[in-house]
PDB file of C-alpha atoms and ligand atoms in Angstrom:
ATOM      1  CA  MET A   1      -5.127 -30.334  10.868  1.00 63.00           C
ATOM      2  CA  SER A   2      -4.971 -27.835  13.703  1.00 86.00           C
ATOM      3  CA  GLY A   3      -7.060 -24.709  13.737  1.00 96.00           C
ATOM      4  CA  TRP A   4      -6.131 -21.229  14.820  1.00 98.00           C
ATOM      5  CA  ILE A   5      -7.571 -17.800  15.348  1.00 98.00           C
ATOM      6  CA  ALA A   6      -5.899 -14.555  14.371  1.00 98.00           C
ATOM      7  CA  VAL A   7      -7.633 -11.403  15.617  1.00 98.00           C
ATOM      8  CA  ALA A   8      -6.490  -8.917  13.033  1.00 98.00           C
ATOM      9  CA  GLY A   9      -6.630  -5.103  12.922  1.00 98.00           C
ATOM     10  CA  LEU A  10      -7.366  -3.645   9.457  1.00 98.00           C
ATOM     11  CA  GLY A  11      -6.194  -0.169  10.391  1.00 98.00           C
ATOM     12  CA  PRO A  12      -8.216   3.041   9.899  1.00 98.00           C
ATOM     13  CA  GLY A  13      -9.200   2.542   6.267  1.00 97.00           C
ATOM     14  CA  SER A  14      -6.379   2.797   3.786  1.00 98.00           C
ATOM     15  CA  ALA A  15      -5.083  -0.539   2.464  1.00 97.00           C
ATOM     16  CA  THR A  16      -1.560   0.870   2.717  1.00 97.00           C
ATOM     17  CA  LEU A  17      -1.934   0.880   6.520  1.00 98.00           C
ATOM     18  CA  ILE A  18      -2.632  -2.861   6.824  1.00 98.00           C
ATOM     19  CA  THR A  19       0.470  -4.555   8.248  1.00 98.00           C
ATOM     20  CA  PRO A  20       2.228  -7.302   6.316  1.00 98.00           C
ATOM     21  CA  GLU A  21       1.570  -9.592   9.289  1.00 98.00           C
ATOM     22  CA  VAL A  22      -2.200  -9.097   8.954  1.00 98.00           C
ATOM     23  CA  SER A  23      -2.129  -9.542   5.183  1.00 98.00           C
ATOM     24  CA  ALA A  24      -0.273 -12.847   5.628  1.00 98.00           C
ATOM     25  CA  ALA A  25      -2.817 -14.122   8.193  1.00 98.00           C
ATOM     26  CA  LEU A  26      -5.730 -13.151   5.895  1.00 98.00           C
ATOM     27  CA  ALA A  27      -4.051 -15.027   3.013  1.00 97.00           C
ATOM     28  CA  ARG A  28      -3.802 -18.178   5.100  1.00 97.00           C
ATOM     29  CA  ALA A  29      -7.299 -18.046   6.673  1.00 98.00           C
ATOM     30  CA  SER A  30     -10.096 -20.418   5.717  1.00 98.00           C
ATOM     31  CA  ASP A  31     -12.787 -18.318   7.492  1.00 98.00           C
ATOM     32  CA  LEU A  32     -13.362 -14.670   7.961  1.00 97.00           C
ATOM     33  CA  VAL A  33     -15.456 -13.493  10.921  1.00 96.00           C
ATOM     34  CA  GLY A  34     -16.484  -9.900  11.743  1.00 95.00           C
ATOM     35  CA  TYR A  35     -18.883  -6.994  11.541  1.00 94.00           C
ATOM     36  CA  ALA A  36     -20.092  -6.810   7.925  1.00 93.00           C
ATOM     37  CA  PRO A  37     -18.404  -3.546   6.891  1.00 94.00           C
ATOM     38  CA  TYR A  38     -15.021  -4.816   8.088  1.00 95.00           C
ATOM     39  CA  VAL A  39     -15.441  -8.222   6.426  1.00 95.00           C
ATOM     40  CA  ALA A  40     -16.242  -6.292   3.215  1.00 95.00           C
ATOM     41  CA  ARG A  41     -12.802  -4.634   3.361  1.00 96.00           C
ATOM     42  CA  VAL A  42     -11.127  -8.001   2.750  1.00 96.00           C
ATOM     43  CA  ASP A  43     -10.880  -9.136  -0.895  1.00 95.00           C
ATOM     44  CA  PRO A  44     -12.931 -12.247  -1.646  1.00 94.00           C
ATOM     45  CA  ARG A  45     -11.187 -15.539  -2.364  1.00 94.00           C
ATOM     46  CA  GLU A  46     -12.846 -18.726  -3.541  1.00 95.00           C
ATOM     47  CA  ASP A  47     -11.588 -20.777  -0.601  1.00 95.00           C
ATOM     48  CA  LEU A  48     -12.377 -18.130   2.051  1.00 97.00           C
ATOM     49  CA  VAL A  49     -15.697 -18.533   3.902  1.00 96.00           C
ATOM     50  CA  ARG A  50     -17.114 -15.210   5.047  1.00 96.00           C
ATOM     51  CA  HIS A  51     -19.161 -14.915   8.248  1.00 94.00           C
ATOM     52  CA  SER A  52     -20.483 -11.303   8.426  1.00 89.00           C
ATOM     53  CA  SER A  53     -22.560 -10.207  11.366  1.00 84.00           C
ATOM     54  CA  ASP A  54     -24.293  -7.250  12.919  1.00 77.00           C
ATOM     55  CA  ASN A  55     -22.398  -4.840  15.183  1.00 71.00           C
ATOM     56  CA  ARG A  56     -23.880  -5.820  18.576  1.00 70.00           C
ATOM     57  CA  VAL A  57     -23.285  -9.548  18.606  1.00 85.00           C
ATOM     58  CA  GLU A  58     -19.603  -9.590  19.549  1.00 87.00           C
ATOM     59  CA  LEU A  59     -19.869 -12.502  21.944  1.00 89.00           C
ATOM     60  CA  ASP A  60     -21.779 -14.700  19.490  1.00 90.00           C
ATOM     61  CA  ARG A  61     -19.199 -13.817  16.832  1.00 93.00           C
ATOM     62  CA  ALA A  62     -16.361 -14.723  19.226  1.00 95.00           C
ATOM     63  CA  ALA A  63     -17.988 -18.046  20.164  1.00 95.00           C
ATOM     64  CA  LEU A  64     -18.462 -18.853  16.436  1.00 95.00           C
ATOM     65  CA  ALA A  65     -14.783 -18.183  15.775  1.00 97.00           C
ATOM     66  CA  LEU A  66     -13.695 -20.372  18.786  1.00 97.00           C
ATOM     67  CA  ASP A  67     -15.964 -23.196  17.623  1.00 96.00           C
ATOM     68  CA  LEU A  68     -14.700 -23.031  14.024  1.00 97.00           C
ATOM     69  CA  ALA A  69     -11.048 -23.069  15.253  1.00 98.00           C
ATOM     70  CA  ALA A  70     -11.817 -26.051  17.563  1.00 97.00           C
ATOM     71  CA  ARG A  71     -13.004 -27.894  14.452  1.00 97.00           C
ATOM     72  CA  GLY A  72      -9.684 -27.245  12.697  1.00 97.00           C
ATOM     73  CA  ARG A  73     -10.514 -24.085  10.707  1.00 98.00           C
ATOM     74  CA  ARG A  74      -8.070 -21.211  10.302  1.00 98.00           C
ATOM     75  CA  VAL A  75     -10.082 -18.184  11.467  1.00 98.00           C
ATOM     76  CA  ALA A  76      -9.315 -14.524  10.968  1.00 98.00           C
ATOM     77  CA  ILE A  77     -11.501 -12.216  13.070  1.00 98.00           C
ATOM     78  CA  VAL A  78     -11.314  -8.727  11.654  1.00 97.00           C
ATOM     79  CA  SER A  79     -11.674  -5.374  13.479  1.00 97.00           C
ATOM     80  CA  SER A  80     -11.087  -1.886  12.209  1.00 97.00           C
ATOM     81  CA  GLY A  81      -8.038  -0.085  13.591  1.00 98.00           C
ATOM     82  CA  ASP A  82      -6.465  -2.218  16.332  1.00 98.00           C
ATOM     83  CA  PRO A  83      -8.393  -5.259  17.530  1.00 98.00           C
ATOM     84  CA  GLY A  84      -7.422  -4.563  21.153  1.00 98.00           C
ATOM     85  CA  VAL A  85      -8.960  -1.090  21.248  1.00 98.00           C
ATOM     86  CA  PHE A  86     -12.732  -1.155  21.845  1.00 97.00           C
ATOM     87  CA  ALA A  87     -13.000  -4.172  19.523  1.00 96.00           C
ATOM     88  CA  MET A  88     -12.984  -7.955  19.123  1.00 96.00           C
ATOM     89  CA  ALA A  89      -9.866  -9.043  21.022  1.00 98.00           C
ATOM     90  CA  ALA A  90     -11.406  -8.452  24.453  1.00 97.00           C
ATOM     91  CA  ALA A  91     -14.748  -9.931  23.300  1.00 96.00           C
ATOM     92  CA  LEU A  92     -12.913 -13.081  22.201  1.00 97.00           C
ATOM     93  CA  PHE A  93     -11.268 -13.465  25.612  1.00 98.00           C
ATOM     94  CA  GLU A  94     -14.582 -12.933  27.367  1.00 97.00           C
ATOM     95  CA  ALA A  95     -16.050 -15.797  25.338  1.00 96.00           C
ATOM     96  CA  LEU A  96     -12.937 -17.903  25.933  1.00 97.00           C
ATOM     97  CA  GLU A  97     -13.076 -17.386  29.691  1.00 97.00           C
ATOM     98  CA  ALA A  98     -16.791 -18.351  29.884  1.00 96.00           C
ATOM     99  CA  GLY A  99     -16.494 -21.252  27.437  1.00 96.00           C
ATOM    100  CA  PRO A 100     -15.449 -24.943  27.553  1.00 97.00           C
ATOM    101  CA  ALA A 101     -11.918 -25.841  28.874  1.00 97.00           C
ATOM    102  CA  SER A 102     -11.056 -27.358  25.482  1.00 95.00           C
ATOM    103  CA  TRP A 103     -10.966 -23.830  23.926  1.00 97.00           C
ATOM    104  CA  ARG A 104      -7.961 -22.998  26.174  1.00 97.00           C
ATOM    105  CA  THR A 105      -5.572 -25.065  24.100  1.00 96.00           C
ATOM    106  CA  LEU A 106      -6.397 -23.176  20.879  1.00 97.00           C
ATOM    107  CA  ASP A 107      -3.749 -21.168  19.091  1.00 98.00           C
ATOM    108  CA  ILE A 108      -4.880 -17.575  19.373  1.00 98.00           C
ATOM    109  CA  GLN A 109      -2.943 -14.558  18.174  1.00 98.00           C
ATOM    110  CA  ILE A 110      -3.765 -10.863  18.343  1.00 98.00           C
ATOM    111  CA  LEU A 111      -2.333  -8.957  15.355  1.00 98.00           C
ATOM    112  CA  PRO A 112      -2.170  -5.188  16.043  1.00 98.00           C
ATOM    113  CA  GLY A 113      -3.275  -2.521  13.667  1.00 98.00           C
ATOM    114  CA  ILE A 114      -3.133   1.273  13.542  1.00 98.00           C
ATOM    115  CA  THR A 115      -5.903   2.542  15.772  1.00 98.00           C
ATOM    116  CA  ALA A 116      -8.080   5.484  14.731  1.00 98.00           C
ATOM    117  CA  MET A 117      -6.676   7.727  17.427  1.00 98.00           C
ATOM    118  CA  LEU A 118      -3.136   7.445  16.065  1.00 98.00           C
ATOM    119  CA  ALA A 119      -4.195   7.845  12.444  1.00 98.00           C
ATOM    120  CA  ALA A 120      -6.225  10.959  13.355  1.00 98.00           C
ATOM    121  CA  SER A 121      -3.430  12.424  15.451  1.00 98.00           C
ATOM    122  CA  ALA A 122      -0.893  11.871  12.701  1.00 98.00           C
ATOM    123  CA  ARG A 123      -3.142  13.724  10.188  1.00 98.00           C
ATOM    124  CA  ALA A 124      -3.524  16.723  12.506  1.00 98.00           C
ATOM    125  CA  GLY A 125       0.037  16.973  13.762  1.00 98.00           C
ATOM    126  CA  ALA A 126       0.936  15.552  17.192  1.00 98.00           C
ATOM    127  CA  PRO A 127      -1.919  16.281  19.673  1.00 98.00           C
ATOM    128  CA  LEU A 128      -1.031  13.142  21.608  1.00 98.00           C
ATOM    129  CA  GLY A 129       2.645  14.113  21.990  1.00 98.00           C
ATOM    130  CA  HIS A 130       2.351  14.294  25.813  1.00 98.00           C
ATOM    131  CA  ASP A 131       0.253  12.285  28.286  1.00 98.00           C
ATOM    132  CA  PHE A 132      -3.216  11.387  27.072  1.00 98.00           C
ATOM    133  CA  CYS A 133      -6.140   9.081  27.625  1.00 98.00           C
ATOM    134  CA  ALA A 134      -8.610   7.312  25.374  1.00 98.00           C
ATOM    135  CA  ILE A 135     -12.295   7.080  26.176  1.00 98.00           C
ATOM    136  CA  ASN A 136     -15.114   5.285  24.318  1.00 97.00           C
ATOM    137  CA  LEU A 137     -18.122   7.552  24.528  1.00 96.00           C
ATOM    138  CA  SER A 138     -20.647   4.813  23.718  1.00 92.00           C
ATOM    139  CA  ASP A 139     -22.831   3.947  26.634  1.00 87.00           C
ATOM    140  CA  ASN A 140     -23.849   0.569  25.144  1.00 87.00           C
ATOM    141  CA  LEU A 141     -21.486  -1.340  27.402  1.00 89.00           C
ATOM    142  CA  LYS A 142     -21.206   0.967  30.475  1.00 91.00           C
ATOM    143  CA  PRO A 143     -23.433   3.447  32.304  1.00 92.00           C
ATOM    144  CA  TRP A 144     -23.316   7.116  31.303  1.00 93.00           C
ATOM    145  CA  SER A 145     -22.405   7.995  34.918  1.00 94.00           C
ATOM    146  CA  VAL A 146     -19.041   6.219  34.445  1.00 95.00           C
ATOM    147  CA  ILE A 147     -18.343   8.208  31.270  1.00 95.00           C
ATOM    148  CA  GLU A 148     -19.184  11.489  32.949  1.00 96.00           C
ATOM    149  CA  ARG A 149     -16.933  10.748  35.978  1.00 97.00           C
ATOM    150  CA  ARG A 150     -14.031   9.801  33.683  1.00 98.00           C
ATOM    151  CA  LEU A 151     -14.453  12.948  31.561  1.00 98.00           C
ATOM    152  CA  ARG A 152     -14.281  15.163  34.638  1.00 98.00           C
ATOM    153  CA  LEU A 153     -11.267  13.331  36.103  1.00 98.00           C
ATOM    154  CA  ALA A 154      -9.379  13.279  32.778  1.00 98.00           C
ATOM    155  CA  ALA A 155      -9.985  17.016  32.414  1.00 98.00           C
ATOM    156  CA  ALA A 156      -8.819  17.575  36.030  1.00 98.00           C
ATOM    157  CA  ALA A 157      -5.653  15.508  35.351  1.00 98.00           C
ATOM    158  CA  ASP A 158      -4.999  17.746  32.285  1.00 98.00           C
ATOM    159  CA  PHE A 159      -4.773  14.821  29.815  1.00 98.00           C
ATOM    160  CA  ALA A 160      -5.276  15.289  26.129  1.00 98.00           C
ATOM    161  CA  MET A 161      -8.289  13.067  25.390  1.00 98.00           C
ATOM    162  CA  ALA A 162      -9.052  10.868  22.431  1.00 98.00           C
ATOM    163  CA  PHE A 163     -12.690   9.969  22.031  1.00 98.00           C
ATOM    164  CA  TYR A 164     -13.994   6.936  20.140  1.00 98.00           C
ATOM    165  CA  ASN A 165     -17.669   6.439  19.189  1.00 96.00           C
ATOM    166  CA  PRO A 166     -18.592  10.085  19.916  1.00 96.00           C
ATOM    167  CA  ARG A 167     -22.025   9.996  18.476  1.00 88.00           C
ATOM    168  CA  SER A 168     -24.537   7.689  16.816  1.00 73.00           C
ATOM    169  CA  ARG A 169     -28.207   7.806  15.810  1.00 72.00           C
ATOM    170  CA  SER A 170     -29.168   5.653  18.821  1.00 73.00           C
ATOM    171  CA  ARG A 171     -27.366   8.068  21.188  1.00 72.00           C
ATOM    172  CA  PRO A 172     -28.051  11.586  19.888  1.00 73.00           C
ATOM    173  CA  ASP A 173     -27.686  13.442  23.219  1.00 85.00           C
ATOM    174  CA  GLY A 174     -24.499  12.018  24.779  1.00 88.00           C
ATOM    175  CA  PHE A 175     -22.008  13.930  22.736  1.00 95.00           C
ATOM    176  CA  ALA A 176     -23.681  17.328  23.466  1.00 96.00           C
ATOM    177  CA  ARG A 177     -23.420  16.505  27.148  1.00 95.00           C
ATOM    178  CA  THR A 178     -19.775  15.571  26.688  1.00 97.00           C
ATOM    179  CA  LEU A 179     -18.998  18.903  25.042  1.00 98.00           C
ATOM    180  CA  ALA A 180     -20.873  20.775  27.815  1.00 97.00           C
ATOM    181  CA  ILE A 181     -18.780  18.963  30.510  1.00 97.00           C
ATOM    182  CA  LEU A 182     -15.564  19.639  28.669  1.00 98.00           C
ATOM    183  CA  ARG A 183     -16.348  23.307  28.096  1.00 98.00           C
ATOM    184  CA  GLU A 184     -17.078  23.659  31.821  1.00 97.00           C
ATOM    185  CA  SER A 185     -13.876  21.803  32.841  1.00 97.00           C
ATOM    186  CA  CYS A 186     -11.386  23.040  30.209  1.00 98.00           C
ATOM    187  CA  GLY A 187     -12.773  26.430  29.128  1.00 98.00           C
ATOM    188  CA  PRO A 188     -13.855  27.637  25.629  1.00 98.00           C
ATOM    189  CA  GLU A 189     -10.328  28.242  24.169  1.00 98.00           C
ATOM    190  CA  ARG A 190      -9.217  24.564  24.401  1.00 98.00           C
ATOM    191  CA  PRO A 191      -8.461  23.093  20.954  1.00 98.00           C
ATOM    192  CA  ILE A 192     -10.568  20.217  19.636  1.00 98.00           C
ATOM    193  CA  LEU A 193     -10.051  18.088  16.510  1.00 98.00           C
ATOM    194  CA  PHE A 194     -12.814  16.400  14.532  1.00 98.00           C
ATOM    195  CA  ALA A 195     -11.157  13.778  12.282  1.00 98.00           C
ATOM    196  CA  ARG A 196     -13.723  11.980  10.097  1.00 98.00           C
ATOM    197  CA  ALA A 197     -13.094   8.817   8.086  1.00 98.00           C
ATOM    198  CA  VAL A 198      -9.312   9.292   8.326  1.00 98.00           C
ATOM    199  CA  THR A 199      -7.234   7.724   5.520  1.00 98.00           C
ATOM    200  CA  THR A 200     -10.317   7.072   3.362  1.00 98.00           C
ATOM    201  CA  PRO A 201     -11.552   9.083   0.354  1.00 97.00           C
ATOM    202  CA  GLU A 202     -14.125  10.740   2.673  1.00 98.00           C
ATOM    203  CA  GLU A 203     -11.549  12.064   5.088  1.00 98.00           C
ATOM    204  CA  GLN A 204     -12.400  15.422   6.701  1.00 98.00           C
ATOM    205  CA  LEU A 205     -10.324  17.244   9.368  1.00 97.00           C
ATOM    206  CA  HIS A 206     -11.612  20.197  11.388  1.00 97.00           C
ATOM    207  CA  VAL A 207      -9.674  21.954  14.104  1.00 97.00           C
ATOM    208  CA  THR A 208     -11.587  24.379  16.286  1.00 97.00           C
ATOM    209  CA  THR A 209     -12.089  25.280  20.017  1.00 98.00           C
ATOM    210  CA  LEU A 210     -14.495  23.935  22.587  1.00 98.00           C
ATOM    211  CA  GLY A 211     -16.255  27.301  22.503  1.00 98.00           C
ATOM    212  CA  THR A 212     -17.259  26.899  18.877  1.00 98.00           C
ATOM    213  CA  ALA A 213     -17.541  23.092  18.717  1.00 98.00           C
ATOM    214  CA  ARG A 214     -21.013  21.645  18.071  1.00 97.00           C
ATOM    215  CA  ALA A 215     -22.259  18.147  18.590  1.00 96.00           C
ATOM    216  CA  ASP A 216     -23.233  17.751  14.957  1.00 95.00           C
ATOM    217  CA  MET A 217     -19.552  18.111  13.939  1.00 97.00           C
ATOM    218  CA  ALA A 218     -19.121  14.442  14.920  1.00 96.00           C
ATOM    219  CA  ASP A 219     -20.720  11.216  13.729  1.00 94.00           C
ATOM    220  CA  MET A 220     -20.043   7.472  14.024  1.00 93.00           C
ATOM    221  CA  ARG A 221     -17.037   7.761  11.696  1.00 96.00           C
ATOM    222  CA  THR A 222     -15.376  10.613  13.606  1.00 98.00           C
ATOM    223  CA  MET A 223     -12.485  10.547  16.074  1.00 98.00           C
ATOM    224  CA  VAL A 224     -12.532  13.512  18.448  1.00 98.00           C
ATOM    225  CA  ILE A 225      -9.311  14.664  20.146  1.00 98.00           C
ATOM    226  CA  VAL A 226      -9.401  17.394  22.799  1.00 98.00           C
ATOM    227  CA  GLY A 227      -6.073  18.962  23.736  1.00 98.00           C
ATOM    228  CA  SER A 228      -4.569  19.449  27.212  1.00 98.00           C
ATOM    229  CA  SER A 229      -3.930  22.934  28.572  1.00 98.00           C
ATOM    230  CA  GLN A 230      -0.536  22.749  26.781  1.00 98.00           C
ATOM    231  CA  THR A 231      -1.833  21.837  23.282  1.00 98.00           C
ATOM    232  CA  ARG A 232      -1.135  24.445  20.618  1.00 97.00           C
ATOM    233  CA  ILE A 233      -2.415  25.309  17.151  1.00 97.00           C
ATOM    234  CA  ILE A 234       0.119  26.515  14.534  1.00 97.00           C
ATOM    235  CA  GLU A 235      -1.809  28.428  11.879  1.00 96.00           C
ATOM    236  CA  ARG A 236      -0.622  27.923   8.319  1.00 96.00           C
ATOM    237  CA  PRO A 237      -2.129  28.886   4.910  1.00 96.00           C
ATOM    238  CA  ILE A 238      -2.483  25.178   4.041  1.00 93.00           C
ATOM    239  CA  GLY A 239      -4.246  24.264   7.267  1.00 93.00           C
ATOM    240  CA  PRO A 240      -3.433  24.264  10.999  1.00 96.00           C
ATOM    241  CA  ILE A 241      -1.118  21.904  12.869  1.00 98.00           C
ATOM    242  CA  LEU A 242      -2.298  20.744  16.265  1.00 98.00           C
ATOM    243  CA  TYR A 243       0.381  19.554  18.659  1.00 98.00           C
ATOM    244  CA  THR A 244       1.113  19.042  22.343  1.00 98.00           C
ATOM    245  CA  PRO A 245       4.721  19.815  23.432  1.00 98.00           C
ATOM    246  CA  ARG A 246       6.559  16.909  24.994  1.00 97.00           C
ATOM    247  CA  SER A 247       7.536  18.794  28.136  1.00 94.00           C
ATOM    248  CA  ILE A 248       5.706  20.791  30.824  1.00 91.00           C
ATOM    249  CA  PRO A 249       7.700  23.568  32.455  1.00 85.00           C
ATOM    250  CA  ALA A 250       8.596  22.713  36.070  1.00 85.00           C
TER     251      ALA A 250
HETATM  252  N1  SAH B   1     -10.851  -0.852  17.009  1.00 96.47           N
HETATM  253  C1  SAH B   1     -11.053   0.468  16.397  1.00 96.47           C
HETATM  254  C2  SAH B   1     -12.062   1.303  17.153  1.00 96.47           C
HETATM  255  C3  SAH B   1     -13.482   0.765  17.155  1.00 96.47           C
HETATM  256  S1  SAH B   1     -14.633   1.891  17.835  1.00 96.47           S
HETATM  257  C4  SAH B   1      -9.745   1.192  16.304  1.00 96.47           C
HETATM  258  O1  SAH B   1      -8.720   0.758  16.917  1.00 96.47           O
HETATM  259  O2  SAH B   1      -9.632   2.212  15.651  1.00 96.47           O
HETATM  260  C5  SAH B   1     -15.226   2.718  16.357  1.00 96.47           C
HETATM  261  C6  SAH B   1     -14.862   4.216  16.419  1.00 96.47           C
HETATM  262  O3  SAH B   1     -13.503   4.366  16.004  1.00 96.47           O
HETATM  263  C7  SAH B   1     -15.640   5.097  15.500  1.00 96.47           C
HETATM  264  O4  SAH B   1     -16.865   5.505  16.124  1.00 96.47           O
HETATM  265  C8  SAH B   1     -14.712   6.281  15.353  1.00 96.47           C
HETATM  266  O5  SAH B   1     -14.776   7.099  16.527  1.00 96.47           O
HETATM  267  C9  SAH B   1     -13.336   5.596  15.381  1.00 96.47           C
HETATM  268  N2  SAH B   1     -12.843   5.381  14.007  1.00 96.47           N
HETATM  269  C10 SAH B   1     -12.614   4.198  13.427  1.00 96.47           C
HETATM  270  N3  SAH B   1     -12.115   4.344  12.188  1.00 96.47           N
HETATM  271  C11 SAH B   1     -11.972   5.686  11.984  1.00 96.47           C
HETATM  272  C12 SAH B   1     -11.450   6.568  10.968  1.00 96.47           C
HETATM  273  N4  SAH B   1     -10.942   5.988   9.802  1.00 96.47           N
HETATM  274  N5  SAH B   1     -11.459   7.838  11.094  1.00 96.47           N
HETATM  275  C13 SAH B   1     -11.938   8.450  12.252  1.00 96.47           C
HETATM  276  N6  SAH B   1     -12.418   7.673  13.262  1.00 96.47           N
HETATM  277  C14 SAH B   1     -12.452   6.367  13.140  1.00 96.47           C
END
């Protein structure tokens, strides 16, 4: 019996946004590995062994999955959104690169999912309709100085910006500093979207400007998107549309 690993993206929350490819892999798996809230999103099955873990142990989790697959198990590693975006796919390859040569013959597949940035942007309109960048605002895995430099350069390049992990209890100040840098670089009129728990029953969308945005408008479940200089708000009675035109005048 030969083992395998599928690193599967569960999408932003709604079951309707899980791809058929991911559902098929979950149905064939013998073992489920992942951060506990993501493992909890997969329906239990008698012959499915669940290995839930804490958030900050990605490399241990990856090594566990590789070891299980090497022993012939069919392992699904689950991430929210897309597994290649600030998630388990890169952690798995870090463990693979550092591990025994025998792991390199394992069957490993990365199964994409709808990442939070795309789900949030679809709900708000089309803020990522022109060039954009994505930045993880957590300084768990990189120094704050790198984040600050990237913020300033992205603003100078006039990208729309999608921010993951804007704020958490362990990093209360970072997001206020982010907003201050953006206000200074982009001005107070620039549109900003706070999209919380998108595609779940707790979904909340809030479109405002950098001048009125406050750090407490974001939490761990929020995706923040800041427009480029071209991004526009269409006001409507049923809520605004935020979009970035596809072209820039010559
Ligand atoms: N791999 C995931 C991202 C993991 S980082 C993906 O591709 O989406 C976790 C961050 O993603 C959260 O802090 C939040 O900023 C964002 N996020 C994940 N799910 C979300 C959702 N349903 N709504 C809004 N933001 C979400």
